[in-house]
Structure formats: structure tokens, C-alpha cells
Coordinates of C-alpha atoms and ligand atoms in Angstrom, one line a residue:
Chain A
M114 CA -34.4 -68.9 77.1
P115 CA -33.7 -71.2 74.2
D116 CA -36.8 -73.2 74.3
G117 CA -37.8 -75.7 71.7
N118 CA -40.7 -77.0 73.8
D119 CA -43.0 -74.1 74.1
A120 CA -46.2 -75.8 73.4
S121 CA -48.2 -72.6 73.5
G122 CA -46.4 -71.3 70.4
P123 CA -48.0 -71.3 67.0
W124 CA -45.6 -73.9 65.7
P125 CA -45.6 -77.6 66.6
D126 CA -43.4 -78.8 69.4
K127 CA -39.9 -79.7 68.3
P128 CA -37.5 -81.2 70.9
Q129 CA -34.0 -79.9 71.0
D130 CA -32.2 -83.3 70.8
K131 CA -33.7 -84.1 67.5
K132 CA -31.2 -83.7 64.7
P133 CA -31.5 -80.3 63.0
D134 CA -34.1 -80.1 60.3
A135 CA -32.3 -80.9 57.1
Q136 CA -34.2 -78.1 55.3
A137 CA -33.3 -75.4 57.9
K138 CA -30.1 -73.5 57.4
P139 CA -29.0 -70.1 58.3
V140 CA -29.7 -67.4 55.7
R141 CA -26.5 -66.7 53.7
M142 CA -25.0 -63.4 54.7
R143 CA -24.5 -61.1 51.7
G144 CA -24.2 -57.6 53.2
G145 CA -21.3 -55.8 54.7
G146 CA -18.1 -54.4 53.1
F147 CA -17.8 -51.3 50.9
A148 CA -17.2 -49.2 54.1
P149 CA -13.5 -48.7 54.8
M150 CA -12.8 -48.3 58.5
P151 CA -9.7 -46.8 60.1
R152 CA -7.1 -49.5 60.6
R153 CA -4.0 -47.6 61.5
W154 CA -1.6 -50.4 62.2
V155 CA -2.0 -52.0 58.8
G156 CA -0.2 -49.2 57.1
F157 CA 2.8 -49.6 59.4
A158 CA 2.7 -53.4 59.0
V159 CA 2.9 -53.2 55.2
F160 CA 6.0 -50.9 55.5
A161 CA 7.6 -53.1 58.1
V162 CA 7.1 -56.3 56.1
L163 CA 8.5 -54.8 52.9
I164 CA 11.5 -53.3 54.6
G165 CA 12.1 -56.5 56.6
L166 CA 12.0 -58.5 53.3
A167 CA 14.5 -56.2 51.7
E168 CA 16.8 -56.4 54.7
W169 CA 16.6 -60.1 54.8
G170 CA 17.1 -60.4 51.0
T171 CA 20.2 -58.2 50.9
R172 CA 21.8 -59.9 53.9
A173 CA 21.0 -63.4 52.7
G174 CA 22.3 -62.5 49.3
W175 CA 19.3 -63.3 47.1
I176 CA 19.0 -59.6 46.4
S177 CA 22.3 -58.3 45.0
P178 CA 23.6 -55.1 46.5
L179 CA 23.5 -53.6 43.0
T180 CA 19.7 -54.1 42.8
L181 CA 18.8 -52.6 46.2
P182 CA 20.8 -51.1 49.0
K183 CA 20.5 -52.6 52.5
P184 CA 17.8 -50.8 54.4
S185 CA 20.2 -50.7 57.4
D186 CA 22.8 -49.0 55.3
V187 CA 20.3 -46.5 54.1
L188 CA 19.4 -45.8 57.7
A189 CA 23.1 -45.3 58.5
T190 CA 23.5 -42.9 55.6
F191 CA 20.5 -41.0 56.9
G192 CA 22.1 -40.9 60.4
E193 CA 25.3 -39.5 58.9
L194 CA 23.3 -36.9 57.0
Y195 CA 21.6 -35.9 60.2
D196 CA 24.8 -35.8 62.3
S197 CA 26.7 -33.7 59.8
G198 CA 23.8 -31.1 59.9
L199 CA 23.5 -31.5 56.1
L200 CA 20.0 -32.8 56.5
F201 CA 18.5 -29.5 57.5
K202 CA 20.7 -27.7 55.0
H203 CA 19.0 -29.7 52.3
L204 CA 15.5 -29.8 53.9
A205 CA 15.1 -26.1 54.6
P206 CA 15.3 -24.8 51.0
S207 CA 13.2 -27.7 49.7
L208 CA 10.5 -27.1 52.3
S209 CA 10.4 -23.4 51.5
R210 CA 10.2 -24.0 47.8
L211 CA 7.5 -26.5 48.3
A212 CA 5.5 -24.2 50.6
V213 CA 5.8 -21.1 48.4
G214 CA 5.2 -22.9 45.2
A215 CA 2.2 -24.9 46.5
V216 CA 0.6 -21.9 48.2
L217 CA 0.8 -19.9 45.0
G218 CA -0.5 -22.7 42.8
V219 CA -3.2 -23.9 45.1
S220 CA -4.6 -20.5 45.9
A221 CA -4.6 -19.5 42.3
G222 CA -6.2 -22.8 41.5
I223 CA -8.9 -22.5 44.0
G224 CA -9.7 -18.9 43.0
I225 CA -9.8 -19.7 39.3
G226 CA -11.7 -23.0 39.9
I227 CA -14.4 -21.1 41.8
L228 CA -14.7 -18.5 39.0
I229 CA -15.0 -21.3 36.5
G230 CA -17.6 -22.9 38.7
L231 CA -19.7 -19.8 39.0
F232 CA -19.5 -17.9 35.7
S233 CA -20.5 -19.3 32.3
Y234 CA -18.2 -17.1 30.2
I235 CA -15.2 -17.8 32.4
R236 CA -16.0 -21.5 32.2
A237 CA -16.4 -21.5 28.5
G238 CA -13.1 -19.6 28.1
L239 CA -10.9 -21.3 30.6
V240 CA -12.0 -25.0 30.7
P241 CA -10.4 -25.8 27.3
L242 CA -7.3 -23.8 28.3
V243 CA -7.0 -25.8 31.5
A244 CA -7.5 -29.0 29.5
A245 CA -4.8 -28.0 27.2
I246 CA -2.3 -27.2 30.0
F247 CA -3.1 -30.2 32.2
P248 CA -1.3 -32.9 30.2
I249 CA 1.9 -30.9 29.5
P250 CA 4.7 -32.4 31.6
K251 CA 5.6 -29.4 33.6
I252 CA 9.2 -30.6 33.8
A253 CA 9.5 -30.0 30.0
L254 CA 8.8 -26.3 30.6
L255 CA 11.7 -25.9 33.2
P256 CA 14.0 -24.3 30.6
L257 CA 11.3 -21.9 29.7
F258 CA 10.7 -21.0 33.4
V259 CA 14.5 -20.5 33.8
I260 CA 14.4 -18.0 30.9
W261 CA 11.4 -16.2 32.3
F262 CA 12.2 -16.2 36.0
G263 CA 15.9 -16.7 36.2
I264 CA 17.9 -19.6 37.5
D265 CA 17.2 -18.7 41.2
E266 CA 14.3 -19.5 43.4
A267 CA 11.6 -17.8 41.3
S268 CA 11.7 -20.4 38.5
K269 CA 11.5 -23.2 41.1
Y270 CA 8.5 -21.6 42.7
A271 CA 6.9 -21.1 39.3
L272 CA 7.4 -24.8 38.3
I273 CA 5.8 -26.1 41.5
A274 CA 3.0 -23.5 41.4
F275 CA 2.2 -24.3 37.8
G276 CA 2.2 -28.0 38.5
T277 CA -0.2 -27.7 41.5
F278 CA -2.4 -25.1 39.7
T279 CA -4.1 -27.3 37.1
P280 CA -5.2 -30.3 39.3
T281 CA -6.5 -27.8 41.9
V282 CA -8.5 -25.9 39.3
V283 CA -10.1 -29.1 38.0
A284 CA -10.9 -30.4 41.5
T285 CA -12.3 -27.0 42.6
Y286 CA -14.7 -26.4 39.7
G287 CA -15.9 -30.0 39.9
A288 CA -16.5 -29.5 43.6
V289 CA -18.4 -26.2 43.0
D290 CA -20.5 -28.0 40.4
N291 CA -21.4 -30.5 43.0
V292 CA -22.6 -28.0 45.6
D293 CA -26.3 -28.7 46.3
R294 CA -28.3 -26.2 44.2
T295 CA -31.2 -26.2 46.6
L296 CA -28.9 -24.7 49.3
I297 CA -28.0 -21.9 46.8
R298 CA -31.7 -21.3 46.1
M299 CA -32.3 -21.2 49.8
G300 CA -29.6 -18.5 50.2
Q301 CA -31.2 -16.5 47.4
S302 CA -34.7 -16.9 48.9
F303 CA -33.4 -15.3 52.1
D304 CA -31.9 -12.5 50.1
L305 CA -28.3 -13.3 51.0
S306 CA -25.8 -11.2 49.0
W307 CA -23.9 -12.9 46.2
F308 CA -20.7 -12.7 48.2
S309 CA -22.4 -14.3 51.2
I310 CA -23.7 -17.1 49.1
V311 CA -20.2 -17.8 47.8
R312 CA -18.5 -17.6 51.1
K313 CA -21.1 -19.3 53.3
I314 CA -22.7 -21.8 51.0
V315 CA -20.5 -22.5 47.9
L316 CA -17.1 -22.6 49.5
P317 CA -17.9 -24.8 52.4
G318 CA -20.0 -27.0 50.2
A319 CA -17.1 -27.4 47.8
M320 CA -14.6 -28.0 50.6
P321 CA -14.7 -31.8 50.5
G322 CA -13.8 -31.9 46.8
I323 CA -11.2 -29.1 47.1
L324 CA -9.5 -31.0 49.9
S325 CA -9.4 -34.3 48.0
G326 CA -8.0 -32.3 45.1
L327 CA -5.3 -30.9 47.4
R328 CA -4.1 -34.4 48.1
V329 CA -3.3 -34.9 44.5
S330 CA -1.8 -31.4 43.9
L331 CA 0.5 -31.6 46.9
A332 CA 1.8 -35.0 45.8
I333 CA 2.5 -33.5 42.4
A334 CA 4.3 -30.6 44.2
I335 CA 6.6 -33.0 45.8
I336 CA 7.3 -34.8 42.5
L337 CA 8.1 -31.4 40.9
L338 CA 10.4 -30.4 43.7
V339 CA 13.0 -32.8 42.5
A340 CA 12.6 -31.5 38.9
A341 CA 12.9 -27.9 40.1
E342 CA 16.1 -28.7 41.8
M343 CA 17.7 -30.2 38.7
L344 CA 18.9 -26.8 37.6
G345 CA 21.0 -24.5 39.7
A346 CA 20.3 -25.8 43.2
E347 CA 23.2 -26.5 45.5
Y348 CA 21.1 -27.6 48.4
G349 CA 17.7 -29.3 48.5
I350 CA 16.4 -32.9 48.7
G351 CA 16.0 -33.0 45.0
A352 CA 19.6 -31.8 44.4
Y353 CA 20.8 -34.3 46.9
I354 CA 19.0 -37.2 45.2
L355 CA 20.2 -36.1 41.7
Q356 CA 23.8 -35.9 42.9
A357 CA 23.6 -39.4 44.5
G358 CA 21.9 -40.7 41.3
S359 CA 24.6 -39.4 39.0
L360 CA 27.2 -41.2 41.2
Y361 CA 25.1 -44.4 41.5
D362 CA 25.3 -44.0 45.2
L363 CA 22.3 -46.1 46.0
E364 CA 22.4 -45.6 49.8
R365 CA 22.2 -41.8 49.5
L366 CA 19.7 -42.0 46.7
F367 CA 17.4 -44.1 48.9
A368 CA 18.0 -41.9 51.9
G369 CA 16.7 -39.0 49.8
V370 CA 13.8 -41.0 48.4
V371 CA 12.8 -42.0 51.9
I372 CA 12.7 -38.3 52.9
L373 CA 10.4 -37.5 50.0
S374 CA 8.2 -40.4 50.9
L375 CA 8.0 -39.3 54.5
L376 CA 7.1 -35.8 53.3
G377 CA 4.3 -37.4 51.3
V378 CA 3.0 -39.3 54.3
I379 CA 3.2 -36.1 56.5
V380 CA 1.3 -34.0 53.9
S381 CA -1.4 -36.7 53.5
T382 CA -1.8 -37.0 57.3
A383 CA -2.0 -33.3 57.6
I384 CA -4.8 -33.2 55.0
S385 CA -6.6 -36.0 56.8
A386 CA -6.4 -34.0 60.0
I387 CA -7.8 -30.9 58.2
E388 CA -10.6 -33.0 56.8
R389 CA -11.5 -34.4 60.2
H390 CA -11.5 -30.8 61.6
L391 CA -13.4 -29.1 58.7
L392 CA -15.6 -31.9 57.4
G393 CA -17.0 -33.3 60.7
W394 CA -20.5 -32.3 59.4
R395 CA -20.4 -35.0 56.7
T396 CA -22.6 -38.0 57.4
Chain B
M122 CA -49.3 -7.3 52.9
Q123 CA -51.2 -9.3 50.3
I124 CA -50.2 -11.2 47.3
K125 CA -52.1 -11.1 44.0
L126 CA -51.4 -13.4 41.1
D127 CA -52.5 -11.6 37.9
S128 CA -53.3 -14.1 35.0
I129 CA -50.1 -16.0 35.2
S130 CA -49.2 -18.3 32.3
H131 CA -45.9 -20.0 31.8
S132 CA -44.1 -22.3 29.3
Y133 CA -40.7 -23.8 29.3
G134 CA -40.0 -23.5 25.6
D135 CA -42.9 -25.3 23.9
F136 CA -43.8 -27.0 27.2
E137 CA -46.8 -25.3 28.7
V138 CA -46.8 -25.6 32.4
M139 CA -49.6 -23.3 33.6
R140 CA -52.3 -21.2 32.1
D141 CA -54.1 -18.0 33.3
I142 CA -53.9 -18.3 37.0
T143 CA -55.5 -15.4 38.9
L144 CA -55.5 -15.7 42.7
E145 CA -55.5 -13.6 45.8
I146 CA -53.6 -14.6 49.0
P147 CA -55.4 -12.7 51.7
N148 CA -53.6 -11.4 54.8
G149 CA -53.3 -13.7 57.7
K150 CA -54.7 -16.8 55.9
I151 CA -53.2 -20.0 54.8
V152 CA -54.0 -20.8 51.2
C153 CA -53.3 -24.4 50.2
I154 CA -52.6 -25.3 46.6
V155 CA -53.2 -28.9 45.6
G156 CA -53.0 -30.6 42.2
P157 CA -51.6 -33.7 40.5
S158 CA -47.8 -34.0 40.3
G159 CA -46.3 -32.0 37.5
C160 CA -49.1 -29.5 37.3
G161 CA -46.8 -26.6 38.2
K162 CA -47.3 -26.1 41.9
S163 CA -43.6 -25.7 42.7
T164 CA -43.1 -23.5 39.7
L165 CA -46.0 -21.2 40.8
L166 CA -44.5 -20.9 44.3
R167 CA -41.1 -19.9 42.7
F168 CA -43.0 -17.2 40.9
I169 CA -44.6 -15.9 44.1
G170 CA -41.3 -15.7 45.9
G171 CA -39.5 -14.1 43.0
L172 CA -37.1 -16.9 42.3
E173 CA -38.3 -17.2 38.7
Q174 CA -40.4 -15.1 36.3
P175 CA -43.6 -16.2 34.5
S176 CA -43.7 -15.8 30.7
Q177 CA -47.0 -13.9 31.1
G178 CA -48.8 -12.1 33.9
Q179 CA -47.3 -10.9 37.1
V180 CA -47.2 -11.4 40.8
L181 CA -48.2 -8.3 42.7
Q182 CA -47.4 -7.3 46.3
V183 CA -50.3 -5.2 47.7
G184 CA -49.2 -3.0 50.6
E185 CA -45.9 -2.8 52.4
P186 CA -44.6 -5.6 54.6
P187 CA -45.0 -4.9 58.3
E188 CA -42.3 -3.2 60.3
G189 CA -39.4 -5.4 61.4
C190 CA -39.9 -7.8 58.5
L191 CA -36.4 -8.8 57.2
N192 CA -37.5 -11.0 54.3
P193 CA -41.1 -10.5 53.3
L194 CA -41.4 -13.7 51.2
T195 CA -39.8 -16.6 52.9
Y196 CA -39.6 -20.2 51.8
I197 CA -39.8 -23.5 53.7
F198 CA -38.5 -26.3 51.4
Q199 CA -39.4 -29.9 51.2
D200 CA -35.9 -31.1 51.7
F201 CA -35.2 -28.6 54.5
A202 CA -32.2 -26.9 52.8
L203 CA -30.2 -26.7 56.0
L204 CA -26.5 -26.1 55.7
P205 CA -25.0 -29.4 57.0
W206 CA -21.8 -27.7 58.2
R207 CA -23.6 -25.3 60.5
T208 CA -25.2 -26.1 63.8
V209 CA -28.9 -25.4 64.4
D210 CA -28.3 -21.9 65.8
G211 CA -25.8 -21.3 63.0
N212 CA -28.4 -22.1 60.4
V213 CA -30.7 -19.6 61.9
S214 CA -28.0 -17.0 62.3
L215 CA -27.1 -17.4 58.6
V216 CA -30.2 -15.5 57.6
L217 CA -29.7 -12.7 60.1
E218 CA -26.0 -12.1 59.4
D219 CA -26.7 -10.4 56.0
H220 CA -29.0 -7.9 57.8
G221 CA -26.2 -6.9 60.1
I222 CA -27.9 -8.6 63.1
K223 CA -25.1 -10.1 65.1
G224 CA -24.1 -10.8 68.7
K225 CA -26.7 -10.1 71.4
A226 CA -29.5 -9.0 69.0
A227 CA -29.0 -12.2 66.9
K228 CA -28.9 -14.4 70.0
A229 CA -32.2 -12.9 71.3
I230 CA -33.9 -13.7 68.0
I231 CA -32.4 -17.2 67.7
D232 CA -33.3 -18.1 71.3
D233 CA -36.9 -16.9 70.7
V234 CA -37.5 -18.9 67.5
L235 CA -35.8 -22.0 68.8
A236 CA -38.0 -21.8 71.9
R237 CA -41.1 -21.4 69.7
T238 CA -40.2 -24.6 67.8
N239 CA -39.1 -26.5 70.9
L240 CA -35.5 -26.7 69.7
T241 CA -33.7 -24.9 72.6
D242 CA -31.9 -28.1 73.7
F243 CA -30.7 -28.7 70.1
A244 CA -29.1 -25.3 69.5
K245 CA -25.6 -26.8 69.1
A246 CA -26.5 -29.9 67.2
L247 CA -25.5 -30.5 63.6
P248 CA -28.2 -31.3 61.0
K249 CA -26.9 -34.9 60.6
Q250 CA -27.7 -35.5 64.3
L251 CA -31.4 -34.5 63.8
S252 CA -34.4 -36.5 62.6
G253 CA -36.3 -35.3 59.6
G254 CA -39.0 -33.7 61.8
M255 CA -36.4 -31.9 63.8
K256 CA -34.7 -30.6 60.6
Q257 CA -38.0 -29.2 59.3
R258 CA -38.5 -27.5 62.7
V259 CA -35.1 -25.9 62.3
A260 CA -36.2 -24.7 58.8
I261 CA -39.4 -23.3 60.3
A262 CA -37.4 -21.6 63.1
R263 CA -35.1 -20.1 60.4
A264 CA -38.1 -18.8 58.5
M265 CA -39.6 -17.3 61.7
A266 CA -36.4 -15.5 62.4
V267 CA -36.7 -13.2 59.5
N268 CA -40.3 -12.3 60.5
P269 CA -41.8 -13.0 57.1
A270 CA -44.9 -11.3 55.8
V271 CA -45.8 -14.4 53.7
L272 CA -44.5 -18.0 54.2
L273 CA -44.1 -20.0 51.0
M274 CA -44.1 -23.7 51.8
D275 CA -43.4 -26.3 49.1
E276 CA -44.6 -29.7 50.3
P277 CA -42.9 -29.0 53.7
L278 CA -44.0 -32.3 55.2
S279 CA -43.7 -34.6 52.3
A280 CA -40.3 -36.0 53.3
L281 CA -41.6 -37.0 56.7
D282 CA -43.4 -40.0 58.0
S283 CA -47.1 -39.7 58.8
Q284 CA -46.8 -39.5 62.6
T285 CA -44.1 -36.7 62.4
R286 CA -46.3 -35.0 59.8
E287 CA -49.3 -34.9 62.3
L288 CA -47.0 -33.5 65.0
L289 CA -45.6 -30.8 62.7
M290 CA -49.1 -29.9 61.5
D291 CA -50.0 -29.3 65.2
D292 CA -46.9 -27.2 65.6
L293 CA -47.8 -25.1 62.5
V294 CA -51.3 -24.6 63.8
G295 CA -49.9 -23.6 67.2
L296 CA -47.6 -21.1 65.6
W297 CA -50.4 -19.7 63.4
E298 CA -52.7 -19.3 66.5
R299 CA -50.0 -17.4 68.3
T300 CA -49.4 -14.9 65.5
P301 CA -51.5 -15.5 62.4
F302 CA -49.2 -15.5 59.4
T303 CA -50.0 -15.4 55.7
A304 CA -49.0 -18.6 53.9
V305 CA -49.1 -20.4 50.6
Y306 CA -48.9 -24.1 51.3
V307 CA -48.3 -26.4 48.3
T308 CA -49.0 -30.0 48.9
H309 CA -50.3 -33.1 47.1
N310 CA -51.6 -34.4 50.4
L311 CA -55.3 -33.6 50.7
H312 CA -55.3 -34.4 54.4
E313 CA -52.7 -31.7 55.1
A314 CA -54.7 -29.3 52.9
V315 CA -58.0 -29.7 54.9
R316 CA -56.1 -29.4 58.2
L317 CA -54.2 -26.3 57.4
G318 CA -56.0 -24.4 54.6
H319 CA -58.4 -21.6 55.1
S320 CA -58.9 -22.0 51.4
I321 CA -57.8 -24.7 49.1
V322 CA -57.0 -24.1 45.5
V323 CA -57.4 -27.1 43.2
L324 CA -55.3 -27.1 40.1
S325 CA -56.0 -29.2 37.0
R326 CA -53.3 -31.3 35.5
R327 CA -50.6 -29.7 33.3
P328 CA -51.1 -27.0 32.0
G329 CA -52.2 -26.1 35.5
Q330 CA -55.4 -24.1 35.7
I331 CA -57.6 -23.3 38.7
R332 CA -60.3 -25.9 38.8
D333 CA -61.9 -24.9 42.0
I334 CA -61.4 -23.0 45.3
V335 CA -62.7 -24.7 48.4
E336 CA -63.2 -22.5 51.5
I337 CA -63.1 -24.2 54.9
D338 CA -64.6 -21.9 57.7
K339 CA -63.8 -24.1 60.7
P340 CA -61.0 -22.5 62.8
L341 CA -57.7 -24.2 62.5
S342 CA -57.5 -25.0 66.2
D343 CA -60.8 -26.8 66.1
R344 CA -59.7 -29.1 63.3
Q345 CA -58.7 -32.6 64.6
F346 CA -57.3 -35.7 63.1
G347 CA -60.3 -37.7 61.7
D348 CA -63.0 -34.9 61.9
A349 CA -66.0 -36.0 59.9
D350 CA -66.6 -32.7 58.2
L351 CA -62.9 -32.4 57.2
D352 CA -63.2 -35.9 55.8
L353 CA -66.1 -34.8 53.7
H354 CA -64.0 -31.9 52.4
Q355 CA -61.2 -34.2 51.7
K356 CA -63.6 -36.6 49.8
H357 CA -64.9 -33.7 47.8
L358 CA -61.4 -32.6 46.9
W359 CA -60.5 -36.1 45.9
N360 CA -63.5 -36.3 43.6
L361 CA -62.4 -33.1 42.0
M362 CA -58.9 -34.4 41.5
R363 CA -59.3 -38.1 40.8
E364 CA -59.7 -37.9 37.0
E365 CA -56.9 -35.2 36.8
A366 CA -54.6 -37.3 38.8
R367 CA -55.3 -40.4 36.7
A368 CA -54.7 -38.5 33.5
A369 CA -51.6 -36.8 34.8
D370 CA -50.2 -40.2 35.8
A371 CA -50.9 -41.7 32.4
E372 CA -49.3 -38.7 30.8
L373 CA -46.1 -39.2 32.7
I374 CA -45.9 -42.8 31.5
N375 CA -46.4 -41.7 27.8
A376 CA -43.8 -38.9 28.1
Ligands
ADP173 N1 -36.6 -25.4 34.9 C1 -37.5 -26.2 34.2 N2 -37.3 -26.4 32.9 C2 -38.1 -27.2 32.2 N3 -39.2 -27.8 32.7 C3 -39.5 -27.6 34.0 C4 -38.6 -26.8 34.8 N4 -39.2 -26.8 36.1 C5 -40.3 -27.6 36.0 N5 -40.5 -28.1 34.8 C6 -41.6 -28.9 34.4 O1 -42.8 -28.2 34.6 C7 -43.7 -29.0 35.1 C8 -44.2 -28.5 36.5 O2 -43.2 -28.7 37.4 P1 -43.5 -28.5 39.0 O3 -43.9 -27.0 39.2 O4 -42.3 -28.9 39.7 O5 -44.7 -29.4 39.3 P2 -45.3 -29.9 40.7 O6 -44.5 -29.2 41.8 O7 -46.7 -29.5 40.6 O8 -45.2 -31.3 40.8 C9 -43.1 -30.4 35.2 O9 -43.6 -31.2 34.1 C10 -41.7 -30.2 35.2 O10 -41.0 -31.2 34.5
MG174 MG1 -43.3 -29.9 43.4

């Protein structure tokens, strides 16, 4: 009951119809924010608006066809690619290169990252090495890989593996450093074996950091896919894009780029799903 | 099994933390260690449990741990130290797995310790779903699961509010009444010390030395919140500690 006339209250009676006290005003709200919530549709809306703008611009003529292909034409090219069966001919080798390269690089990266996180000598020896390797544009090493591993698949795997390795190492040893030491002391105080402590305390504790590192490494893997297919690849999304690019065939170029973007979105969604599944314990 | 501390001294570099501590932890008794903050209580407890080594003196184990004891010296930590990614029963099973106890045998132990700490209904809960008091009960259940000869508790109730603290003290007394255990209980809270300690060791400020040992004969189960004689003990302890605490406090500011 909104009563202003409760005479039994500690404050003097104040009728409702009186105009509000000039000195009384609601407290200014200063809290909130800094807590992102899931808002699924916003992502789609941003894509839709951008594509819609491009379509409108290219149709209306204020974007010249030389600047940007018409999104509907790109879609048509994509349709042709699909109908001719070429899509899977390009996609299959690319996906297998991506999978093999990324699995090699990520697993080596997690392994070495954990060793760096756990052993002083390995850390002292390898951290500078990793820092030296990290900034090298891996694309520049492609000729070297071709000499080492041949022009076939192996050099492509090596390039992608090498590119995903360094960011994974850095993310992993950072994550291991951040594992709560009191949990490790607890494990020791219950006489858990070294191996149990690593497997049951260090690894799960480092998982959040490892997974967010994985987001970066897998995006890099997709970038390097195109570079890997620059040399000696007949089929592959990268090869397809490079062919289209050398012919200035913008529709095909964009169709290829869209496939890479979709790949990126799929990978990121998959990691989010893994995070939801594995990291449900986080507060 | 008893624990003997034989003239333990320790320094971190030039930083002397404790000096010549000799103490016996008798079987089946709870020994409380109180002292101003920074006097080396946690460090001493790490020595007793073998997590760290003193620069001088040694910690001795007299006699063998009883049959069926999986981890003779078992800690209960102030911040619970539960694995957040494991459920309550998973946290208890963690300490059994390395002893090869799995399946039915593990389940029997887990069910028993969860029942003893009134956690049966929470077996499948994750730590993030539990209150602080519940989390510490899980840690106590986990410690009980390995059947310890000596429990080492480092301010186990300090992270809890005072009502929960009273409840958990009652729980600890109940557990001790059922099967008396040996314990070293570190606290800065004198009220906890007089409720739970058979003897209370008062340490001086850093470098920690034993100032006094106060024995309380009254059985644990007869001690109640607000007992006049316990209050007298508490006052006596505070008188012993007041100057030390003041000096320790001033020292921290200067440092
Ligand atoms: N690993 C360490 N290295 C250096 N100094 C330490 C270390 N651990 C504890 N200390 C110091 O030793 C003193 C005693 O610490 P602690 O045993 O934690 O005290 P309490 O638990 O009684 O408050 C403190 O001054 C602390 O800063
Ligand atoms: Mg302490």
C-alpha cells in the first residue's frame, strides 16, 4: 500500500497530492554493465545489415562493381560451385590439412606448454626460444618447409602445425602459471602422485586458458591454410581463392572468403560449445 | 601416533620466523596454536605436515599410524581447497583414487563420510553451488575419508561468518566425540581455541616462540557458547597476547 498518511510512522505526515519535495530525487544509478550476456541475434543482425548495405549499394550504383561484387552474385557463384561438386573437391583437402596441421600443432603446443609451466629448466630454456619464433611470419618459411618436407601435403601440415604451435604454447604455460597453487599443495598434502596432480589438478585448472588460446591458434590455422595452398595445391579453398585473385574474379574470390569466414564461425562456435561443456564449473 | 616438535627454528633468508619450538601433540587430543598474525603459525603447520622443512630442528612421528590410515597427516585448509570442477563426491574420491580405492569400496567410504558431515543430499553438487560452511564440510569429509592419524587445520573457520563458525565448531566437537582424533588447530580466534582445544599453545610475535601453554580440562561436549569459565580462559589468553598483538601490528606497519 503506497501510503503517505501513516501517522504512526516515525516521519511527519506528508499528503500524496502535495507536489514532490524539491530536495527529494531518486538516487542516481551507477551500477550495472561490465557483464556481457548472450545476445545471439545481434551477431546475425550485424551480418544482415552489412550484407544488405553492400547489396543496396552495388545495385543502386554508389558502390562500383569494381570495388565490391554484388552479394547476390557471390551467392550465385557459391551455388554454381556447389552444383558442380567442386565445392567439396576444394573443401575436403583443405579441411584435412587444417585438421592434421592443427591437431599436430595444438597437441605439441599443449604438451610443451605444460612442461614449460612445470619445470624451471625447461622454462628457462624454451621461453626465449618461443619468444624468438613467435613473431616470425610463418608464411615466410614456406619455401623452407617445401625443401624440408616436399611440395606435397607434409609441408602444408608443417606450416599449419608450426603456426598453431607458438600461440598454443604461450597460452598453455600462462594457464598453468595461473592454476591455484593452494590446490596443488592440497594434492601434495594428500600424497597424490606427481602424475595425478598434473592430470587431475593442473590440466583441468589450466583448461580455461588453454581453450581461449585455442580460439586464437585455430584462427591462425585458417589464415595459414591459404598460405599453405599457395604452392603446389590443385584443390583447396586457399588454392581456389588464389586462382580467383590472380584473375581478379571478385565473385569467386568473395565466395572463397565467405567459406573461410564460415569456417572461422564454425570453429569458434565449436569452442564455445566445448567451453560450455567442460567449464560449467566456473562461477 | 604422536607428533613431537624438537626445537624447531626457521628463517627465510635473514628473516627469522620462529625460534626453538619444542612441543608434543598427544594422541587423541586437539592442540590449538594461537598467536598474532605473522608469527609463523601456518609455517609451523606446514612443517608438521611435511610440506616444508625447518632450517633447524625436526618434526618426529612417534609410533606407527593406525591400521587403515591412508594419509596419516591430513590438512584442512582455510580456503577449503576444493577442486571446483569436481562434484562433492568427486572431491572426496580424488583422495581415494591414488590409493587404488575405486568403485564399490570408494562409494562406501564416500557415503559414510558424507553422512557424517550431513552432506548426503549434496553429493552431486559442484562447489560453486555450496555456501562457505558447506564447502568446509566437504573439506572435512574429504579429510575423514583418508582416515587420518593427525588432522592439521589452518584457520579452518576463518573464512566463515560467525554463525556458521558456531555450527561447524559443534560439528567438529561431534566428530571428535564419535571417534577422538588427534589435531593441531591453528587459529587467531581465541573463542575457537577455548571451545576446541584440550591445550592451547600461545606463540609470541615473530620470531614465534612458545609463550605459554594453557590446558583446559573441561570435556569438549560440555563446553557451550558463553560459558563463564571458558570466558575466563579466553580473557587470560587475551591478556597474554594483547601486547604481542599490538607490537606485531605496529611491526607490520613499519615493514
Ligand atoms: N615462503 C615464504 N617466504 C618468505 N617469507 C615467508 C614465507 N612464508 C611465510 N613467510 C613469512 O613468515 C612469517 C610467518 O608467516 P605465517 O606462518 O604465514 O604466519 P601466520 O600464519 O602466523 O600468520 C610472515 O611474516 C610471512 O611473511
Ligand atoms: Mg596463517
